[in-house]
């Protein structure tokens, strides 16, 4: 138990499942004991990127030993769709094939091995058509999943006419595989009276509930979805888990048996969406200090074959092209390209990183053009600290909490940026092969869902007669520590030790109409909802105490601390009893000891048509200074040192937050350096993903960590009334890794003629570095 009067909020307590994680006792869906008669499913995937199925012979599939059921699109009794917004994403495609790896049938067998072997026996004849496999081809064909969006803010033409300097440029940015440790998995269990319970590794149980109901032709109250924990999500289990949940449920209802569908890693990477790749063209107008006066920007995203979440992803990109910088005049064209690749989806940052990437590249080029230090140019473009003339974003929101200038200045001083910059210049002048680079970049990331209606949450809190507490809420745990923080919040409210509070699995039959655990808002929303439920219960208990002392104290004088309830003066309380004893007395007095809590984020509004409003409750800030070295002969790079200062508000759990910062940074570093997705560009297997396993797709390992990695939290209470004045920390640290890429550009530039901007594409693989150095020919396509 914590020291007398100490609160669990603000303390670095271990993750609530940490002992289970390290001992192997944490139960994920594949660890749950299988019910008798459980069948195992495997999908049959297309081997054509675009075309129509002329003939499909599944007789060998059905005849394979152990196979119990095979379903095609014709066997779906309800709606054949798993698209979260537009109904353009079939659970099982019919005769139209739109990407290599699309589900064309599904098998259920007595063992997983039998199902997978049987799925390979299908004989399919295609009428193939030329696929669109890159953004340039999509733009030329005007192939869109959603119409282009055009936005103009400010006097753009006038800004360009009057600006002393102009510059243009282009860039490409690759996608990213989620590479969660636990792949996509669902286990559907049919129950009585046409009901079904689905154990699903998902960030969005309510959406899974709705999709399964639609696929079965049922209603929501016939379906319940449960998730205790995921082995990682990163956005890849927000909408993309629906297809696999639906397939498992369809097979379970058809066979009358529980059905588990766990994708093989290769199939998972081929058949599920990824971070959207982007490409950009821009023109900038700026003054002698590098301050941007006008910006024309065209950005295209590869959405894949269907819309999925590409609309809101691109909207969030639009809302982050400013990052921490004031843009007075902007002309923007956003293209949402339809290609014959898997439909891309949510990924940590949800389009925000792609917006920040382009503005950081623009500023980097401006600094090099003017011969100025890039940090000085970035600082010259910051929003005003006190809201004024330079405080309104391109989407019309006033920045009221800008701590970026102070945070960046503090990090520049702590990381010894100035002296290291001079040392690196001296090193590069004397080193013909190894070149070093340094960059310090900020992050300003908006917290809330752009879709305003998702900014709500519910929680259910039960207080039992022995004084222990059970909490259910709508958020899902994917390793980020949401359950731990909610546990701390509830323990704080009741003045209890953490061991007296337990979190139950997230289940749509307990808390309904939940929002996805996404947009970094899990603790903000569910923590507030749980707090509200606790406060309802506390109010009744406090009123009961007042009744017990016959009105000698006011309810406001009742305190819950150290597992006791006291009223009156602390030195001589009129009432003092253990929490458990008071709860038992309240039960006997027929006082309600459970309650539901609800929270809706205040102040926010956003028009999805005009892209104007206040989409975010507040901003989370951070900055990172990264030093790198490249080998100009091989293109290899190393990250030598990283210094991070991040704004988590009044942190609920500093240890968890620092862990999120470290993990987010390394994941972002992988996106920008080593994680390259590659599809065959032509031939009979055109459109086939070849980087579909750890052997060909390289996430960072322990050896890729910088030798020096300093992470600190910035001392800054949230100006808004967030839960305990904390700030979200799930997504913002990911974008701190932009400092690594900008440092690599700095190192490449050191090997080029003075003033020449490097044409370095992301990810900055050794081949990309060599191309930027002019040692390899440019690569065609994306």
PDB file of N, CA and C in Angstrom, residues 624-626 639-645 658-667 669 704-712 733 736-737 739-740:
ATOM      1  N   UNK A 624      12.854  16.295 -30.418  1.00  0.00           N
ATOM      2  CA  UNK A 624      13.953  15.339 -30.364  1.00  0.00           C
ATOM      3  C   UNK A 624      15.136  15.882 -31.144  1.00  0.00           C
ATOM      4  N   UNK A 625      16.321  15.671 -30.598  1.00  0.00           N
ATOM      5  CA  UNK A 625      17.571  15.993 -31.285  1.00  0.00           C
ATOM      6  C   UNK A 625      18.281  14.686 -31.582  1.00  0.00           C
ATOM      7  N   UNK A 626      18.533  14.424 -32.852  1.00  0.00           N
ATOM      8  CA  UNK A 626      19.147  13.160 -33.259  1.00  0.00           C
ATOM      9  C   UNK A 626      20.435  13.403 -34.026  1.00  0.00           C
ATOM     10  N   UNK A 639      22.270   5.554 -35.979  1.00  0.00           N
ATOM     11  CA  UNK A 639      21.802   6.627 -35.104  1.00  0.00           C
ATOM     12  C   UNK A 639      22.686   6.602 -33.870  1.00  0.00           C
ATOM     13  N   UNK A 640      23.441   7.685 -33.665  1.00  0.00           N
ATOM     14  CA  UNK A 640      24.458   7.711 -32.616  1.00  0.00           C
ATOM     15  C   UNK A 640      23.913   8.193 -31.276  1.00  0.00           C
ATOM     16  N   UNK A 641      23.087   9.211 -31.339  1.00  0.00           N
ATOM     17  CA  UNK A 641      22.587   9.790 -30.085  1.00  0.00           C
ATOM     18  C   UNK A 641      21.217  10.411 -30.323  1.00  0.00           C
ATOM     19  N   UNK A 642      20.337  10.257 -29.346  1.00  0.00           N
ATOM     20  CA  UNK A 642      19.014  10.864 -29.393  1.00  0.00           C
ATOM     21  C   UNK A 642      18.711  11.480 -28.036  1.00  0.00           C
ATOM     22  N   UNK A 643      18.249  12.720 -28.058  1.00  0.00           N
ATOM     23  CA  UNK A 643      17.775  13.401 -26.848  1.00  0.00           C
ATOM     24  C   UNK A 643      16.321  13.790 -27.078  1.00  0.00           C
ATOM     25  N   UNK A 644      15.453  13.375 -26.170  1.00  0.00           N
ATOM     26  CA  UNK A 644      14.025  13.631 -26.304  1.00  0.00           C
ATOM     27  C   UNK A 644      13.520  14.384 -25.083  1.00  0.00           C
ATOM     28  N   UNK A 645      12.710  15.393 -25.323  1.00  0.00           N
ATOM     29  CA  UNK A 645      11.971  16.082 -24.267  1.00  0.00           C
ATOM     30  C   UNK A 645      10.522  16.093 -24.703  1.00  0.00           C
ATOM     31  N   UNK A 658       7.219   7.194 -20.417  1.00  0.00           N
ATOM     32  CA  UNK A 658       8.566   7.150 -20.986  1.00  0.00           C
ATOM     33  C   UNK A 658       8.721   5.914 -21.870  1.00  0.00           C
ATOM     34  N   UNK A 659       8.131   4.802 -21.453  1.00  0.00           N
ATOM     35  CA  UNK A 659       8.161   3.605 -22.294  1.00  0.00           C
ATOM     36  C   UNK A 659       7.464   3.818 -23.621  1.00  0.00           C
ATOM     37  N   UNK A 660       6.327   4.509 -23.592  1.00  0.00           N
ATOM     38  CA  UNK A 660       5.622   4.823 -24.838  1.00  0.00           C
ATOM     39  C   UNK A 660       6.451   5.741 -25.730  1.00  0.00           C
ATOM     40  N   UNK A 661       7.138   6.701 -25.119  1.00  0.00           N
ATOM     41  CA  UNK A 661       7.977   7.620 -25.890  1.00  0.00           C
ATOM     42  C   UNK A 661       9.117   6.869 -26.552  1.00  0.00           C
ATOM     43  N   UNK A 662       9.779   6.023 -25.784  1.00  0.00           N
ATOM     44  CA  UNK A 662      10.901   5.259 -26.350  1.00  0.00           C
ATOM     45  C   UNK A 662      10.429   4.335 -27.477  1.00  0.00           C
ATOM     46  N   UNK A 663       9.340   3.606 -27.217  1.00  0.00           N
ATOM     47  CA  UNK A 663       8.834   2.675 -28.229  1.00  0.00           C
ATOM     48  C   UNK A 663       8.334   3.390 -29.467  1.00  0.00           C
ATOM     49  N   UNK A 664       7.601   4.483 -29.269  1.00  0.00           N
ATOM     50  CA  UNK A 664       7.095   5.246 -30.406  1.00  0.00           C
ATOM     51  C   UNK A 664       8.217   5.803 -31.252  1.00  0.00           C
ATOM     52  N   UNK A 665       9.252   6.303 -30.587  1.00  0.00           N
ATOM     53  CA  UNK A 665      10.389   6.857 -31.327  1.00  0.00           C
ATOM     54  C   UNK A 665      11.055   5.780 -32.185  1.00  0.00           C
ATOM     55  N   UNK A 666      11.318   4.624 -31.612  1.00  0.00           N
ATOM     56  CA  UNK A 666      12.004   3.564 -32.356  1.00  0.00           C
ATOM     57  C   UNK A 666      11.131   3.057 -33.503  1.00  0.00           C
ATOM     58  N   UNK A 667       9.821   2.957 -33.265  1.00  0.00           N
ATOM     59  CA  UNK A 667       8.930   2.548 -34.352  1.00  0.00           C
ATOM     60  C   UNK A 667       8.941   3.574 -35.480  1.00  0.00           C
ATOM     61  N   UNK A 669      11.413   5.594 -36.141  1.00  0.00           N
ATOM     62  CA  UNK A 669      12.733   5.490 -36.745  1.00  0.00           C
ATOM     63  C   UNK A 669      12.758   4.362 -37.779  1.00  0.00           C
ATOM     64  N   UNK A 704      19.827  -1.595 -33.228  1.00  0.00           N
ATOM     65  CA  UNK A 704      19.592  -0.331 -33.936  1.00  0.00           C
ATOM     66  C   UNK A 704      19.349   0.837 -32.979  1.00  0.00           C
ATOM     67  N   UNK A 705      19.190   0.551 -31.697  1.00  0.00           N
ATOM     68  CA  UNK A 705      18.982   1.632 -30.741  1.00  0.00           C
ATOM     69  C   UNK A 705      20.210   2.533 -30.690  1.00  0.00           C
ATOM     70  N   UNK A 706      20.002   3.828 -30.520  1.00  0.00           N
ATOM     71  CA  UNK A 706      21.162   4.724 -30.396  1.00  0.00           C
ATOM     72  C   UNK A 706      21.972   4.383 -29.147  1.00  0.00           C
ATOM     73  N   UNK A 707      23.279   4.578 -29.247  1.00  0.00           N
ATOM     74  CA  UNK A 707      24.148   4.302 -28.101  1.00  0.00           C
ATOM     75  C   UNK A 707      23.797   5.196 -26.920  1.00  0.00           C
ATOM     76  N   UNK A 708      23.399   6.434 -27.223  1.00  0.00           N
ATOM     77  CA  UNK A 708      22.963   7.378 -26.190  1.00  0.00           C
ATOM     78  C   UNK A 708      21.508   7.722 -26.473  1.00  0.00           C
ATOM     79  N   UNK A 709      20.634   7.441 -25.527  1.00  0.00           N
ATOM     80  CA  UNK A 709      19.198   7.638 -25.726  1.00  0.00           C
ATOM     81  C   UNK A 709      18.636   8.275 -24.455  1.00  0.00           C
ATOM     82  N   UNK A 710      18.534   9.595 -24.445  1.00  0.00           N
ATOM     83  CA  UNK A 710      18.078  10.341 -23.275  1.00  0.00           C
ATOM     84  C   UNK A 710      16.631  10.770 -23.467  1.00  0.00           C
ATOM     85  N   UNK A 711      15.752  10.364 -22.566  1.00  0.00           N
ATOM     86  CA  UNK A 711      14.335  10.712 -22.646  1.00  0.00           C
ATOM     87  C   UNK A 711      13.903  11.347 -21.335  1.00  0.00           C
ATOM     88  N   UNK A 712      13.335  12.548 -21.432  1.00  0.00           N
ATOM     89  CA  UNK A 712      12.831  13.240 -20.238  1.00  0.00           C
ATOM     90  C   UNK A 712      11.435  13.779 -20.517  1.00  0.00           C
ATOM     91  N   UNK A 733       4.801  10.675 -29.683  1.00  0.00           N
ATOM     92  CA  UNK A 733       6.244  10.384 -29.734  1.00  0.00           C
ATOM     93  C   UNK A 733       6.707   9.761 -31.042  1.00  0.00           C
ATOM     94  N   UNK A 736       8.496  12.141 -33.246  1.00  0.00           N
ATOM     95  CA  UNK A 736       9.808  12.625 -32.826  1.00  0.00           C
ATOM     96  C   UNK A 736      10.915  12.050 -33.702  1.00  0.00           C
ATOM     97  N   UNK A 737      10.639  10.886 -34.310  1.00  0.00           N
ATOM     98  CA  UNK A 737      11.641  10.224 -35.146  1.00  0.00           C
ATOM     99  C   UNK A 737      11.907  10.981 -36.448  1.00  0.00           C
ATOM    100  N   UNK A 739      13.234  13.623 -36.561  1.00  0.00           N
ATOM    101  CA  UNK A 739      14.568  14.190 -36.346  1.00  0.00           C
ATOM    102  C   UNK A 739      15.651  13.281 -36.905  1.00  0.00           C
ATOM    103  N   UNK A 740      15.422  11.961 -36.885  1.00  0.00           N
ATOM    104  CA  UNK A 740      16.399  11.025 -37.448  1.00  0.00           C
ATOM    105  C   UNK A 740      16.500  11.215 -38.957  1.00  0.00           C
TER     106      UNK A 740
END
